[in-house]
Coordinates of C-alpha atoms in Angstrom, one line a residue:
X206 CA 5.5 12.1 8.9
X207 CA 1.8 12.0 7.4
X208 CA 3.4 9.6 4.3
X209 CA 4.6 7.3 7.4
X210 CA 1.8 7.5 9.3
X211 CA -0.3 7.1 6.0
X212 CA 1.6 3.8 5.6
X213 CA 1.6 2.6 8.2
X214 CA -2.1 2.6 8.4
X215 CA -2.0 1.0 5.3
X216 CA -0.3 -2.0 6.2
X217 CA -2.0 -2.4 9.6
X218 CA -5.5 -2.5 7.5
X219 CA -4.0 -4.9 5.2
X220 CA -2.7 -7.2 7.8
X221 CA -6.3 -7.3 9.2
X222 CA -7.9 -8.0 5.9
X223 CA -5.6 -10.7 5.2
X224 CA -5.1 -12.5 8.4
X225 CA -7.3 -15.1 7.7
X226 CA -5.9 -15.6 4.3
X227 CA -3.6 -19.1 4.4
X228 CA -0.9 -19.3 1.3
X229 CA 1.7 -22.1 1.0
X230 CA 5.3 -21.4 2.0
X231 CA 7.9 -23.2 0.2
X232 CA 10.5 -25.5 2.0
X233 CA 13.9 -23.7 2.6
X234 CA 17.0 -25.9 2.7
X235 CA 17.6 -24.9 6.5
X236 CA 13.7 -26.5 7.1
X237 CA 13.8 -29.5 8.6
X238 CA 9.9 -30.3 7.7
X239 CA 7.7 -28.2 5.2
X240 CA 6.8 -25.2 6.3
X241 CA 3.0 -24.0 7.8
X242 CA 1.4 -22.4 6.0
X243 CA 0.2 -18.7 6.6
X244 CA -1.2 -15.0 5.6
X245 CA 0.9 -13.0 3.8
X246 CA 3.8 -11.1 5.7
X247 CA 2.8 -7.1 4.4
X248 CA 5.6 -4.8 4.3
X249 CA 6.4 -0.9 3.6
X250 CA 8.4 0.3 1.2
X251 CA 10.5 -3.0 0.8
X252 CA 11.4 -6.4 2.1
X253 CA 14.2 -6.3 4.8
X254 CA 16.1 -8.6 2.9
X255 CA 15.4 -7.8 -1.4
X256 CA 18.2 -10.9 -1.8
X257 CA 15.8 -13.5 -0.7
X258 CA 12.3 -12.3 -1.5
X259 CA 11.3 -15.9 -2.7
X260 CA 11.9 -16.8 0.8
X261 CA 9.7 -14.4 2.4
X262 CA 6.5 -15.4 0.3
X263 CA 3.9 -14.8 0.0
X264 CA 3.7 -11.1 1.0
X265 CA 2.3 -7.9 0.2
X266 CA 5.0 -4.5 0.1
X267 CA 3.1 -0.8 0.1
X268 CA 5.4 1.7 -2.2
X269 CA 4.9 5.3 -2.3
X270 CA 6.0 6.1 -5.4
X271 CA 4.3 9.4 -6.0
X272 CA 3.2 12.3 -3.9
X273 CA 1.4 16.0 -4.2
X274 CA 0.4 18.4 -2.4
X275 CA -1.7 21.4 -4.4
X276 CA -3.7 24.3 -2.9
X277 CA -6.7 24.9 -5.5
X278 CA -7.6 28.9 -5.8
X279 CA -10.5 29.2 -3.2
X280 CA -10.0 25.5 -1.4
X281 CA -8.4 23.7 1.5
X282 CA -4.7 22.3 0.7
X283 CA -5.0 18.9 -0.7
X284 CA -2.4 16.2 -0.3
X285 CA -2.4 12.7 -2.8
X286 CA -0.1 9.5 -2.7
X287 CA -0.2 6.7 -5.5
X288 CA 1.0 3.6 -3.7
X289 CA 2.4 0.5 -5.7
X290 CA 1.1 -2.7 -4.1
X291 CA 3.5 -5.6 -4.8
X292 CA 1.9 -9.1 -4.5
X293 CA 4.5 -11.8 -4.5
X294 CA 3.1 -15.9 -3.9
X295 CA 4.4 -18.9 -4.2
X296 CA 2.7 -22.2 -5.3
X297 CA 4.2 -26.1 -6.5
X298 CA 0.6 -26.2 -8.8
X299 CA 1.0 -24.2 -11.9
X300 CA -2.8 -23.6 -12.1
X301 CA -3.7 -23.1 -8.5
X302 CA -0.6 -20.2 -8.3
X303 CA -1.9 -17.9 -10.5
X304 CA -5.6 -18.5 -8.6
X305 CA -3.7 -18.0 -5.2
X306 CA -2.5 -14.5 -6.7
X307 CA -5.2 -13.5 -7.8
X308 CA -6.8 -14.2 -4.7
X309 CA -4.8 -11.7 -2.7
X310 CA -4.6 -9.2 -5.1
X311 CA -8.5 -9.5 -5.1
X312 CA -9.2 -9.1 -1.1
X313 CA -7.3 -6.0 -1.2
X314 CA -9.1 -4.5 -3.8
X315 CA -12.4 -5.3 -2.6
X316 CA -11.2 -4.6 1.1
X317 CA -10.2 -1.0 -0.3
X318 CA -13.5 -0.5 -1.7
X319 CA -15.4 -1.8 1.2
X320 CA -13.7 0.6 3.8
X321 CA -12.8 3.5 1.2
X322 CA -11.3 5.2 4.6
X323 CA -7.7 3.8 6.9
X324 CA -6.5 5.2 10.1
X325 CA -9.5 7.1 10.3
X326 CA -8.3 10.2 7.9
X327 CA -6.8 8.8 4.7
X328 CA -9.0 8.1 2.2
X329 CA -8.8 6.3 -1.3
X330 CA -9.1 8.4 -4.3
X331 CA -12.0 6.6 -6.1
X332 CA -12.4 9.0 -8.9
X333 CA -9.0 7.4 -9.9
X334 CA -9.9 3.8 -9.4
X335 CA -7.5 1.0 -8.8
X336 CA -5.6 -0.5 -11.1
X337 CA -3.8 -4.0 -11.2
X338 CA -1.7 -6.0 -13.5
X339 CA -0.8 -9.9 -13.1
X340 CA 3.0 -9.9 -14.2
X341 CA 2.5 -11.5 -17.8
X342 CA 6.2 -13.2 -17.0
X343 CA 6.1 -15.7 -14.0
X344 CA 8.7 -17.6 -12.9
X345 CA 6.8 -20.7 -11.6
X346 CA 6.6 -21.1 -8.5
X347 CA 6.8 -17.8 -7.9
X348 CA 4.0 -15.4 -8.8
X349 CA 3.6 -11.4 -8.5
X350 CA 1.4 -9.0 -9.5
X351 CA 0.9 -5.3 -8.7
X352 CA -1.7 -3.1 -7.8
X353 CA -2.4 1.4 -7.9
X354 CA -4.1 3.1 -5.9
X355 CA -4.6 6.8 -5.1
X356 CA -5.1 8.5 -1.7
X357 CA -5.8 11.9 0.2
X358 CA -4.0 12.3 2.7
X359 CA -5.0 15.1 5.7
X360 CA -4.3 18.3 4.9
X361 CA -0.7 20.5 6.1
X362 CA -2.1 22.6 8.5
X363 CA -0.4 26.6 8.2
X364 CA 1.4 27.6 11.3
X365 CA 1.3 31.3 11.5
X366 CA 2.3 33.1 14.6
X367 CA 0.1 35.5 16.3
X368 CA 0.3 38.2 18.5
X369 CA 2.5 41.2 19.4
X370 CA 5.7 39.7 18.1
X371 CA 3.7 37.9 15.0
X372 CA 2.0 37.9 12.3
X373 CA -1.5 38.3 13.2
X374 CA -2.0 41.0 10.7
X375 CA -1.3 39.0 7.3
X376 CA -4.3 37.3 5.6
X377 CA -2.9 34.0 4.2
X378 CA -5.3 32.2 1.2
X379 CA -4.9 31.0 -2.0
X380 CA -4.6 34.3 -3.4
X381 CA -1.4 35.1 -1.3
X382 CA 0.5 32.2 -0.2
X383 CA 3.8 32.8 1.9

């Protein structure tokens, strides 16, 4: 459940740092005026419909797409993520689309490195930075871009039973792990 909770908090944190943030929406045949615009919808793991992801633009979709957990000699169990942020816009001006996307790829990044801590216990990994790309192929209107970014995650705690029917006796560490 931490991965869930973990995004979860991630996409709560990114609708508040983007609710402010107004992109155009294009006109679907079913509209019977243009369409307001508005902030990015933010999404884990996937859109709810992939077959119309122009539709659902802009928006922002939190992947985990990497996890582990390691227990260093000596330390406290550590847990890590890498999450894919996908940034999908869309724009009718060829120069201000690109702008628009970098735009929102930008406010997360610097919203990451402002806060540096979600939901109160996950907290990005800075010694492995943030990386993004702007897809070099766009298919005007449409524009996407990506973004890594590594977190900790709280700690599994060890259950171990204790007392007369348990396990009270057995010192767990790194040394002997169960």
């Amino acid at each position: 459940m931490t991965k869930q909770n973990f995004l979860e908090a991630l996409c709560a944190f990114t609708r508040e740092t983007l609710k402010d943030l107004i992109l155009p929406v294009e006109m679907q045949e079913e509209d019977e005026e243009p369409p307001a615009p508005r902030a990015p919808e933010v999404h884990e793991m996937g859109l709810p419909d992939y077959t119309s992801a122009e539709k659902k633009l802009p928006y922002v979709i939190h992947q985990v797409i990497t996890a582990k957990d390691v227990w260093p000699a000596g330390q406290q169990p550590k847990s890590h993520v890498v999450v894919r942020s996908v940034f999908g816009v869309y724009h009718p001006d060829s120069q201000e689309g690109p702008l628009a996307l970098l735009g929102l790829i930008e406010r997360i990044r610097l919203g990451f490195w402002r806060q540096r801590v979600i939901g109160k216990q996950f907290k990005l990994d800075v010694t492995q930075g943030l990386e993004y790309l702007i897809y070099e192929k766009q298919f005007p209107p449409y524009y996407a871009g990506e973004m890594l970014s590594t977190w900790e995650l709280t700690p599994i705690e060890l259950e171990v039973k204790h007392g007369s029917k348990g396990y009270a006796n057995i010192q767990i560490g790194p040394q002997s792990r169960p």
